[in-house]
Amino acid sequence: MSATAADEAIRRVLLTGVSPSSHLPPLTVKLIHGRLLRLDLLLTDLSQLLLRAVSSCGLHLHALRLHSLLPDPSHLTFPFAIKAASRLPNPLTAGVQLHARSLKLPSHSNAHVLTSLLNLYAKCGRLLDAQKAFDEMLHPGTVSWTALITAYMDAGRAQEAVGVARRAFASGMRPDSVTAVRVLTACARVADLVNGEAVWKVAEQEGIAGNMFVATAALDLYVKCGEMDKAREVFDKMKNKDVVTWAAMVGGYASNGHPQEALELFFAMQVEGMRPDCYTVSGALSACTRLGALDLGRRVVGMLHWDEVLDNPVLGTALIDTYAKCGSTGEAWMVFQQMRKRDIIVWNAMVLGLGMTGHEKIAFALVGQMNKLGMTLNDNTFIGLLCSCTHTGLVKDGQRYFHNMTQLYGISPRIEHYGCMVDLLSRAGLLEEAHQLIEDMPMQANAVVWGAVLGGCKIHRNADLAELALKQLIQLEPWNSGNYVMLSNIYSNSGRWEDAAKLRLEMKAKGVEKVPASSWVELDGKVYEFHVGDKSHPLSDQIYAKLDQLGMEMKAMGYKPTTEVVMFDIENEEKEHTLVHHSEKIAIAFSLLTTEPGETIRVTKNLRVCSDCHTAIKLISRITCREIIVRDNNRFHCFRDGYCSCNDYW
């Protein structure tokens, strides 16, 4: 039979549905079957193209109707139909129907079909069904594993996503760049450095570590795990750095306690000709905040057009936070008033800024304005309110806000809210109530909560409860020297020198070293750091001469060094010498020598200001007619004319 005759036989088959007769010659039958097979493949290809075209035009229902008309849908057409279903307002119903229909396929365990179903179920929040779809696959590939990892991540279950990744690698799956990014991101979310580094090594072996997205994900992992040296190593090797990469490094340095490195990198970014985005600027402002570098903060934000700040809540919040924490509440308020887009985060930043700088009445009034505007107060709003009460000793107000938060607003207190309340009660001397609140908490108290109790014990000299708090803190953070030092100070204040000495021996035996006190001041865009007894600065002789002069003037006003805050059992004269050389006093003396008369002095300290320095700085502010703003690791102190904004309550 000729090809023309075969075509005629095929047309009869299509019209009548009758299979080729068995009496036809075998070669003819083979030719007819071949033509029919090619025609079937052509129809399948056309179906795919038509489904893709209709779906890409947004006609998802039409695509599903077209698929339902196909007499023999295949594993090649089902993924397009499932993708169309996933884009419907209610994709689950259509997805389940398609799943049921796909089970009739000869190859119902096809990975492409099941991966499409996995994605649809994940989008509908049906993670269990997504997992079942995956489990039906006989040989899942990289795309399928990646889809399952993404499903768990999108459901907020990053730890389980990491577990899936481990199974994938154990099965022999080799990641592509998309998989590597997903797994590294999952590890970053849960700060899983071990598994994250293992993935990064595989990425290097597979030759995908040079991919900008993979490298950025690895950088983010190291940043989230506090491994800034390794993050910098990845950053320096990247050939093509975009603004996201720069922002990750700047923000990472700032959030991991390296503010100077953050600012150095931020300004290096300008030299490279890379314009910072709002997140990079926010990271740089955070670094300025940690250093108390107000002028540098102004310089950073000066690189942007002012309208960018006023229209961007992220930038506005960062700038309000910087101004407030650098002791310039007036500038923070100005930014807040001018903001054109003020979401709840911006309002909360202003409430918190006012509260921590001693402007609790304005903070309360601002929350009242939020209520009048119909804004829904959230848990962070109450953090600001409770902080305001904590810094000013307003116990009854704090208790009222804490009660209203749960009873009127239906907000379940987080550990941070309990921490504020414990801190408030402890500072006010209500240590038993604070301890009882910890006992009644629905969650385990963390180091912040027990640290607040320990701080209250120091103020009110309750050594017994302090010992209990310290035992808890040692379990929670065994290498934090501050806990040991505070209890040692309590022992010293009570004259328990043997206990203090025993505690120091325990610290030494465990290898716990005391964090050295540091204070920073900014001058002409440069940050200067001082330590206890620091003599490294070229102006050291003048600085100590200035301290001696101030000491004589303070003693003439009745000042007596509070030697009991020195934790060592040494002679009083030696203790006085130690107190004079505390880092914040050196920083203030340096500022008095290098700034104009009447100019505000701003000092940032990494530890809490001791009671002797607090008393001395009040007198220095009166002697020099200067406003001195000191931000320690706990709160703000604005010294003016012999008084402090904290009302001696810290």
XYZ file of C-alpha atoms in Angstrom:
650
model
C 0.000 0.000 0.000
C 1.267 3.473 -0.861
C 1.603 6.361 1.583
C -1.505 7.943 0.023
C -3.501 4.785 0.640
C -2.227 4.692 4.232
C -3.387 8.295 4.768
C -6.815 7.349 3.415
C -6.975 4.404 5.851
C -6.068 6.749 8.744
C -8.861 9.149 7.768
C -11.345 6.228 7.852
C -10.071 5.289 11.319
C -10.540 8.845 12.582
C -14.046 9.068 11.066
C -15.357 5.644 12.039
C -13.244 4.839 15.114
C -12.656 1.350 13.657
C -9.157 -0.066 14.095
C -7.223 -1.146 11.002
C -8.467 -4.521 9.758
C -6.372 -7.508 10.596
C -6.626 -8.683 6.959
C -4.463 -5.781 5.820
C -0.827 -6.573 5.096
C 1.451 -6.254 8.189
C 3.584 -3.533 6.606
C 0.462 -1.509 5.869
C -0.794 -1.879 9.451
C 2.642 -0.826 10.775
C 2.633 2.227 8.495
C -0.871 3.194 9.640
C 0.068 2.836 13.340
C 3.160 4.966 12.801
C 1.148 7.716 11.172
C -1.459 7.574 13.973
C 1.275 7.773 16.615
C 2.815 10.830 14.989
C -0.638 12.400 14.738
C -1.289 11.656 18.428
C 2.014 13.297 19.391
C 1.167 16.272 17.216
C -2.224 16.649 18.919
C -0.549 16.393 22.343
C 1.961 19.091 21.404
C -0.837 21.298 20.109
C -2.789 20.703 23.342
C 0.208 21.754 25.420
C 0.754 24.885 23.344
C -2.921 25.814 23.457
C -3.156 25.195 27.221
C -0.047 27.275 27.856
C -1.282 30.112 25.624
C -4.752 30.241 27.208
C -3.376 30.063 30.759
C -0.697 32.707 30.126
C -3.466 35.091 29.038
C -5.067 34.703 32.466
C -7.914 32.568 31.114
C -7.410 29.855 33.710
C -10.992 28.556 33.678
C -10.881 28.296 29.882
C -7.633 26.348 30.173
C -9.283 23.914 32.593
C -12.327 23.507 30.311
C -10.019 22.850 27.368
C -8.141 20.232 29.373
C -11.390 18.532 30.387
C -12.292 18.125 26.682
C -9.106 16.230 25.899
C -10.050 12.578 25.383
C -6.677 11.297 26.592
C -4.866 13.901 28.726
C -1.266 12.954 29.392
C 1.436 13.661 31.922
C 2.519 16.417 29.517
C -0.783 18.327 29.702
C -1.663 17.820 33.361
C 1.044 20.207 34.747
C -0.375 23.067 32.651
C -3.903 22.363 33.885
C -2.779 22.105 37.519
C -0.841 25.367 37.194
C -3.991 27.043 35.818
C -6.013 25.640 38.738
C -3.488 26.970 41.259
C -4.130 30.496 39.992
C -7.861 30.389 40.650
C -9.301 32.202 43.720
C -10.206 28.787 45.172
C -7.718 26.361 43.632
C -8.267 23.393 45.933
C -11.499 22.050 44.399
C -10.135 22.020 40.846
C -6.814 20.671 42.103
C -8.434 17.690 43.838
C -10.454 16.894 40.690
C -7.326 17.016 38.550
C -5.505 14.829 41.063
C -8.307 12.245 40.886
C -8.258 12.332 37.082
C -4.474 11.971 36.978
C -4.717 8.694 38.908
C -6.216 7.132 35.756
C -3.010 7.800 33.850
C -0.835 4.772 33.121
C 2.041 6.763 34.640
C 0.105 8.302 37.542
C 3.294 8.589 39.626
C 4.883 10.915 37.079
C 7.130 13.386 38.918
C 6.093 16.399 36.802
C 2.387 15.894 37.544
C 2.929 15.206 41.245
C 5.298 18.161 41.670
C 2.622 20.423 40.184
C 0.093 18.970 42.632
C 2.584 19.408 45.485
C 2.895 23.113 44.669
C -0.884 23.511 44.453
C -1.502 21.820 47.823
C 1.263 23.868 49.424
C -0.300 27.070 48.112
C -3.603 26.006 49.693
C -1.896 25.409 53.034
C -2.413 21.647 52.746
C 1.121 20.639 53.687
C 0.136 17.062 54.558
C -1.400 16.564 51.087
C 1.701 18.151 49.538
C 3.872 15.653 51.404
C 1.615 12.777 50.244
C 1.949 13.938 46.629
C 5.708 13.883 47.044
C 5.634 10.440 48.646
C 3.822 9.060 45.574
C 6.847 9.817 43.384
C 8.980 6.823 42.591
C 12.100 8.796 41.713
C 11.838 12.455 42.811
C 14.340 14.748 41.163
C 15.962 17.993 42.199
C 12.924 20.067 41.173
C 10.591 17.912 43.280
C 12.836 18.005 46.349
C 13.146 21.775 45.996
C 9.375 22.136 45.744
C 8.909 20.188 48.993
C 11.595 22.222 50.788
C 9.917 25.437 49.600
C 6.515 24.171 50.765
C 7.793 23.689 54.311
C 9.529 27.089 54.278
C 6.415 28.885 53.044
C 4.492 27.223 55.870
C 6.946 28.727 58.367
C 8.475 25.353 59.197
C 12.091 26.038 58.327
C 13.454 23.411 60.701
C 11.491 20.704 58.882
C 12.623 22.164 55.559
C 16.208 21.580 56.681
C 15.265 18.003 57.586
C 13.844 17.459 54.086
C 17.069 18.846 52.620
C 19.117 16.366 54.644
C 16.983 13.509 53.255
C 17.408 14.877 49.754
C 21.201 14.971 49.988
C 21.234 11.515 51.576
C 19.265 10.175 48.580
C 21.994 11.396 46.247
C 20.219 14.529 44.986
C 22.659 17.115 43.651
C 21.416 20.659 44.148
C 21.055 23.257 41.460
C 21.307 26.963 42.294
C 17.594 27.218 43.173
C 17.822 24.312 45.615
C 20.973 25.693 47.221
C 19.330 29.078 47.773
C 16.239 27.495 49.334
C 18.207 25.259 51.701
C 20.678 27.964 52.720
C 17.756 30.309 53.405
C 16.053 27.653 55.549
C 19.261 27.104 57.522
C 19.634 30.869 57.990
C 16.107 31.147 59.408
C 16.874 28.647 62.145
C 20.554 29.639 62.495
C 21.623 26.095 61.574
C 25.292 26.719 60.803
C 26.320 23.044 60.604
C 23.860 22.030 57.879
C 24.169 25.393 56.148
C 27.937 25.086 55.816
C 27.532 21.534 54.513
C 25.224 22.838 51.760
C 27.658 25.630 50.942
C 30.485 23.106 50.537
C 28.318 21.016 48.185
C 27.543 24.201 46.225
C 31.276 24.828 45.873
C 31.811 21.251 44.681
C 28.963 21.560 42.170
C 30.394 24.798 40.789
C 27.355 26.910 41.703
C 28.949 28.852 44.569
C 29.783 31.606 42.102
C 26.093 32.187 41.448
C 25.252 35.569 42.982
C 22.006 34.329 44.549
C 23.662 31.271 46.090
C 26.555 33.337 47.455
C 24.150 35.930 48.878
C 22.170 33.165 50.615
C 25.413 31.782 52.120
C 26.401 35.273 53.227
C 22.992 35.702 54.882
C 23.450 32.356 56.668
C 26.775 33.446 58.156
C 25.324 36.829 59.152
C 22.340 35.216 60.895
C 24.720 32.871 62.743
C 26.989 35.749 63.784
C 29.937 34.457 61.726
C 30.920 37.810 60.252
C 34.483 36.804 59.276
C 33.102 33.975 57.130
C 30.408 36.264 55.737
C 33.088 38.775 54.752
C 35.099 36.006 53.074
C 32.094 35.109 50.907
C 31.419 38.801 50.237
C 34.998 39.537 49.145
C 35.003 36.605 46.697
C 31.791 37.712 44.968
C 32.517 39.159 41.529
C 29.148 40.820 41.028
C 27.777 42.464 44.159
C 24.335 44.000 44.024
C 22.696 46.319 46.526
C 21.093 43.359 48.344
C 24.531 41.896 49.044
C 25.891 45.189 50.355
C 22.791 45.660 52.520
C 23.211 42.170 54.017
C 26.819 42.877 54.992
C 26.197 46.374 56.376
C 23.158 45.203 58.344
C 25.034 42.096 59.493
C 27.935 44.076 60.895
C 25.523 46.441 62.654
C 23.357 43.701 64.180
C 26.313 41.568 65.268
C 28.038 44.248 67.314
C 30.473 45.604 64.699
C 29.093 49.097 64.062
C 32.385 50.645 62.957
C 32.916 47.940 60.331
C 29.322 48.487 59.163
C 29.952 52.177 58.584
C 33.311 51.586 56.909
C 31.637 49.213 54.455
C 28.730 51.595 53.928
C 31.022 54.429 52.915
C 33.138 52.028 50.804
C 29.920 51.242 48.954
C 29.687 54.885 47.907
C 33.255 54.777 46.586
C 32.277 51.741 44.472
C 29.498 53.827 42.926
C 26.720 51.664 44.385
C 23.685 53.653 45.487
C 22.316 52.309 48.805
C 18.712 51.206 49.123
C 16.538 51.795 52.178
C 17.714 48.593 53.876
C 21.398 49.476 53.502
C 20.755 52.939 54.906
C 18.764 51.383 57.769
C 21.729 49.140 58.561
C 24.106 52.090 58.551
C 21.755 54.094 60.787
C 21.584 51.130 63.166
C 25.392 51.211 63.370
C 25.295 54.940 64.134
C 22.718 54.222 66.820
C 24.933 51.636 68.508
C 27.838 54.082 68.532
C 25.730 57.061 69.540
C 27.195 58.781 66.465
C 24.554 61.427 65.785
C 26.575 63.423 63.238
C 27.415 60.285 61.289
C 23.732 59.405 61.271
C 22.948 62.802 59.794
C 25.651 62.237 57.197
C 24.214 58.835 56.258
C 20.683 60.080 55.796
C 22.034 63.128 53.958
C 22.910 60.844 51.058
C 19.204 60.431 50.349
C 16.640 62.850 49.065
C 14.510 63.948 52.017
C 11.322 62.900 50.213
C 12.639 59.325 50.137
C 12.738 59.336 53.930
C 9.325 60.900 54.383
C 7.672 58.445 51.967
C 9.425 55.316 53.233
C 8.309 53.904 56.616
C 11.431 51.695 56.816
C 13.761 54.690 56.544
C 11.558 56.862 58.731
C 11.493 54.256 61.496
C 15.283 53.796 61.349
C 15.897 57.548 61.506
C 13.460 58.084 64.389
C 15.191 55.261 66.261
C 18.642 56.746 65.589
C 17.739 60.259 66.700
C 15.937 59.013 69.800
C 18.723 56.643 70.860
C 21.360 59.293 70.247
C 19.508 61.516 72.698
C 18.041 63.930 70.140
C 14.357 63.330 70.795
C 13.464 66.676 69.222
C 14.856 65.624 65.832
C 13.120 62.246 66.144
C 9.834 64.047 66.767
C 10.438 66.350 63.780
C 10.916 63.347 61.469
C 7.800 61.688 62.873
C 5.703 64.815 62.334
C 6.885 65.207 58.739
C 6.433 61.566 57.721
C 3.885 61.262 54.922
C 3.481 57.505 55.349
C 3.124 56.530 58.992
C 2.259 52.912 59.626
C 1.944 51.291 63.054
C 5.705 50.547 63.075
C 6.535 54.253 62.726
C 4.149 55.172 65.548
C 5.569 52.443 67.783
C 9.129 53.633 67.139
C 8.184 57.118 68.300
C 6.380 55.809 71.387
C 9.399 53.710 72.344
C 11.818 56.564 71.629
C 9.885 58.920 73.882
C 9.586 56.336 76.638
C 13.257 55.427 76.799
C 14.355 59.069 76.936
C 12.137 59.984 79.877
C 9.238 61.596 77.972
C 6.653 59.150 79.238
C 3.787 61.659 79.339
C 4.191 62.472 75.649
C 4.439 58.739 74.898
C 1.139 58.127 76.703
C -0.462 61.055 74.849
C 0.763 59.672 71.520
C -0.889 56.322 72.223
C -4.065 58.197 73.077
C -3.858 59.876 69.662
C -3.442 56.462 68.032
C -6.678 55.363 69.689
C -8.501 58.474 68.473
C -7.344 57.811 64.906
C -8.807 54.321 65.124
C -5.454 52.565 64.941
C -5.297 49.089 66.419
C -2.626 48.962 69.083
C -0.406 45.896 68.773
C 1.964 44.061 71.080
C 4.884 46.353 70.159
C 2.854 49.417 71.157
C 2.570 47.993 74.649
C 6.293 47.256 74.714
C 6.807 51.005 74.273
C 4.292 51.844 76.988
C 5.714 49.360 79.479
C 9.265 50.582 78.758
C 8.083 54.124 79.508
C 6.749 52.955 82.859
C 9.909 50.979 83.587
C 12.239 53.915 83.007
C 10.184 56.238 85.202
C 9.070 53.868 87.957
C 5.345 54.154 87.189
C 4.351 50.818 88.692
C 0.581 51.349 88.814
C 0.488 52.671 85.245
C 2.539 49.706 84.072
C 0.236 47.257 85.806
C -2.784 48.969 84.263
C -1.356 48.815 80.736
C -0.367 45.180 81.212
C -3.920 44.371 82.350
C -5.548 46.359 79.509
C -3.353 44.679 76.930
C -4.859 41.293 77.710
C -8.366 42.231 78.879
C -9.266 45.069 76.476
C -7.137 44.327 73.422
C -6.938 40.539 73.610
C -3.153 40.553 73.148
C -1.336 37.609 74.699
C 1.799 38.873 76.481
C 5.099 37.788 74.972
C 8.226 37.139 76.987
C 9.248 40.768 76.268
C 6.124 42.101 78.020
C 6.781 39.936 81.058
C 10.381 41.122 80.992
C 9.243 44.756 81.134
C 6.931 44.038 84.052
C 9.571 42.089 85.984
C 12.024 44.927 85.364
C 9.481 47.525 86.516
C 8.670 45.661 89.729
C 12.320 44.834 90.450
C 13.503 48.429 90.064
C 10.717 49.593 92.362
C 11.880 47.169 95.062
C 8.906 44.843 94.655
C 11.203 41.878 94.274
C 8.864 39.270 95.714
C 6.099 40.360 93.331
C 8.577 40.186 90.456
C 9.608 36.678 91.497
C 5.976 35.592 91.764
C 5.255 36.971 88.282
C 8.072 34.813 86.933
C 6.541 31.786 88.652
C 3.149 32.577 87.066
C 4.468 33.099 83.529
C 3.133 30.620 80.928
C 6.630 30.264 79.466
C 10.125 29.719 80.819
C 11.853 32.920 81.881
C 14.801 33.870 79.679
C 18.075 35.613 80.507
C 16.532 39.080 80.059
C 13.862 38.381 82.673
C 16.283 36.974 85.247
C 18.727 39.755 84.422
C 16.034 42.286 85.349
C 15.616 40.567 88.716
C 19.370 40.613 89.261
C 19.460 44.332 88.444
C 16.721 45.001 91.003
C 18.610 42.967 93.593
C 21.673 45.141 93.020
C 19.689 48.347 93.538
C 17.945 47.072 96.668
C 20.781 44.840 97.945
C 18.918 41.560 98.074
C 21.785 39.055 97.943
C 19.610 35.967 98.500
C 17.333 36.509 95.512
C 20.354 37.647 93.483
C 22.005 34.288 94.083
C 18.855 32.510 92.882
C 18.728 34.703 89.767
C 22.403 34.096 89.061
C 21.956 30.316 89.192
C 19.268 30.613 86.532
C 21.394 32.957 84.440
C 24.414 30.661 84.575
C 22.257 27.882 83.105
C 20.881 30.164 80.399
C 24.104 31.973 79.451
C 27.062 30.407 81.284
C 29.684 32.604 79.595
C 28.140 36.000 80.341
C 30.558 37.687 82.729
C 28.120 40.498 83.531
C 26.030 38.210 85.733
C 29.023 37.247 87.863
C 30.209 40.840 88.084
C 26.819 42.107 89.236
C 26.547 39.489 91.997
C 30.142 40.224 92.992
C 29.199 43.900 93.313
C 26.253 42.925 95.518
C 28.591 40.913 97.749
C 31.046 43.833 97.837
C 28.308 46.326 98.724
C 27.345 44.060 101.625
C 30.952 43.676 102.781
C 30.949 39.975 101.854
C 34.480 40.086 100.473
C 35.114 36.361 100.841
C 32.040 35.522 98.760
C 33.098 38.076 96.150
C 36.595 36.563 96.013
C 35.157 33.035 95.749
C 32.971 34.144 92.852
C 35.969 35.632 91.025
C 37.830 32.342 91.463
C 34.820 30.498 90.024
C 34.846 32.829 87.010
C 38.545 32.146 86.486
C 38.097 28.370 86.817
C 35.348 28.419 84.167
C 37.323 30.688 81.868
C 34.732 33.467 82.115
C 36.364 36.825 81.470
C 34.861 40.168 82.417
C 33.797 42.264 79.442
C 35.921 45.425 79.543
C 33.955 48.650 79.930
C 34.112 50.897 76.869
C 32.732 54.332 76.105
C 32.460 56.053 72.728
C 32.193 59.669 71.685
C 31.965 61.144 68.203
C 34.010 64.134 67.044
C 34.015 65.511 63.494
C 32.599 62.310 62.024
C 35.091 60.044 63.808
C 34.263 57.757 66.727
C 36.735 57.596 69.644
C 36.730 54.659 72.050
C 37.977 54.789 75.653
C 38.566 52.072 78.248
C 39.103 52.154 82.011
C 42.417 53.868 82.733
C 42.949 54.428 79.004
C 46.151 56.357 78.178
C 46.397 55.538 74.487
C 45.039 58.855 73.228
C 47.532 61.609 72.325
C 45.637 63.988 74.645
C 45.870 61.617 77.635
C 47.903 64.039 79.789
C 45.367 66.822 79.226
C 42.456 64.438 79.766
C 43.719 63.304 83.177
C 44.600 66.875 84.155
C 41.011 67.808 83.324
C 39.725 64.912 85.455
C 41.878 66.048 88.386
C 40.537 69.594 88.042
C 36.930 68.357 87.916
C 37.597 66.106 90.909
C 38.725 69.030 93.044
C 35.718 71.145 92.016
C 33.319 68.266 92.757
C 34.829 67.662 96.203
C 34.419 71.384 96.945
C 30.695 70.834 96.217
C 30.539 67.944 98.718
C 31.160 65.013 96.370
C 32.432 61.829 97.992
C 33.420 58.880 95.760
C 31.068 55.902 96.129
C 33.850 53.415 96.732
C 31.486 50.557 97.561
C 30.790 50.038 93.857
C 34.377 48.861 93.370
C 34.178 45.085 93.609
C 37.693 44.496 94.966
C 38.636 44.472 98.637
C 41.301 47.211 98.451
C 42.041 50.463 100.259
C 39.605 53.346 99.788
C 42.270 55.630 98.328
C 43.009 53.033 95.659
C 39.285 52.612 95.001
C 38.885 56.355 94.465
C 41.708 56.269 91.939
C 39.950 53.420 90.085
C 36.637 55.308 89.988
C 38.190 58.475 88.562
C 39.426 56.562 85.540
C 36.136 54.939 84.475
C 35.725 55.035 80.702
C 32.719 57.410 80.628
C 34.562 59.993 82.739
C 37.554 59.845 80.388
C 35.217 60.246 77.382
C 33.521 63.258 78.978
C 36.866 64.893 79.814
C 38.001 64.377 76.210
C 34.775 65.957 74.926
C 35.159 68.951 77.250
C 38.620 69.531 75.786
C 37.666 69.141 72.132
C 34.199 70.742 71.805
C 32.937 74.287 72.039
C 31.612 75.636 75.383
C 27.902 74.940 75.746
C 27.920 72.146 73.144
C 26.026 68.971 74.100
C 28.219 65.987 74.944
C 27.020 62.523 73.915
C 28.595 59.356 75.306
C 27.673 55.732 74.609
C 28.752 52.985 77.009
C 28.613 49.214 76.575
C 27.845 48.512 80.256
C 25.586 50.048 82.877
C 26.742 53.364 84.377
C 27.818 52.853 87.989
C 26.268 54.926 90.785
C 29.512 56.851 91.408
C 29.812 57.938 87.767
C 26.142 58.864 87.760
C 26.636 61.160 90.763
C 29.844 62.618 89.334
C 28.356 63.360 85.892
C 25.443 65.221 87.488
C 27.958 67.525 89.190
C 30.081 67.859 86.026
C 26.995 69.012 84.111
C 26.495 71.768 86.714
C 30.191 72.782 86.851
C 30.600 73.001 83.064
C 27.071 74.240 82.218
C 26.866 71.429 79.690
C 24.136 68.989 78.752
C 25.667 65.506 78.916
C 23.741 62.604 77.402
C 24.949 59.129 78.349
C 23.398 56.015 76.873
C 24.445 52.846 78.668
C 23.351 49.311 77.855
C 20.181 49.814 79.841
C 18.780 53.314 79.327
C 19.346 57.014 78.641
C 20.646 59.560 81.106
C 20.285 63.218 80.195
C 22.331 65.262 82.697
C 21.582 68.967 82.915
C 22.368 71.496 85.668
C 23.080 68.805 88.261
C 20.035 66.615 87.533
C 19.435 63.487 85.470
C 16.359 62.683 83.412
C 16.161 59.244 85.045
C 15.516 60.853 88.438
C 18.235 58.571 89.835
C 16.118 55.575 88.866
C 18.041 53.081 86.787
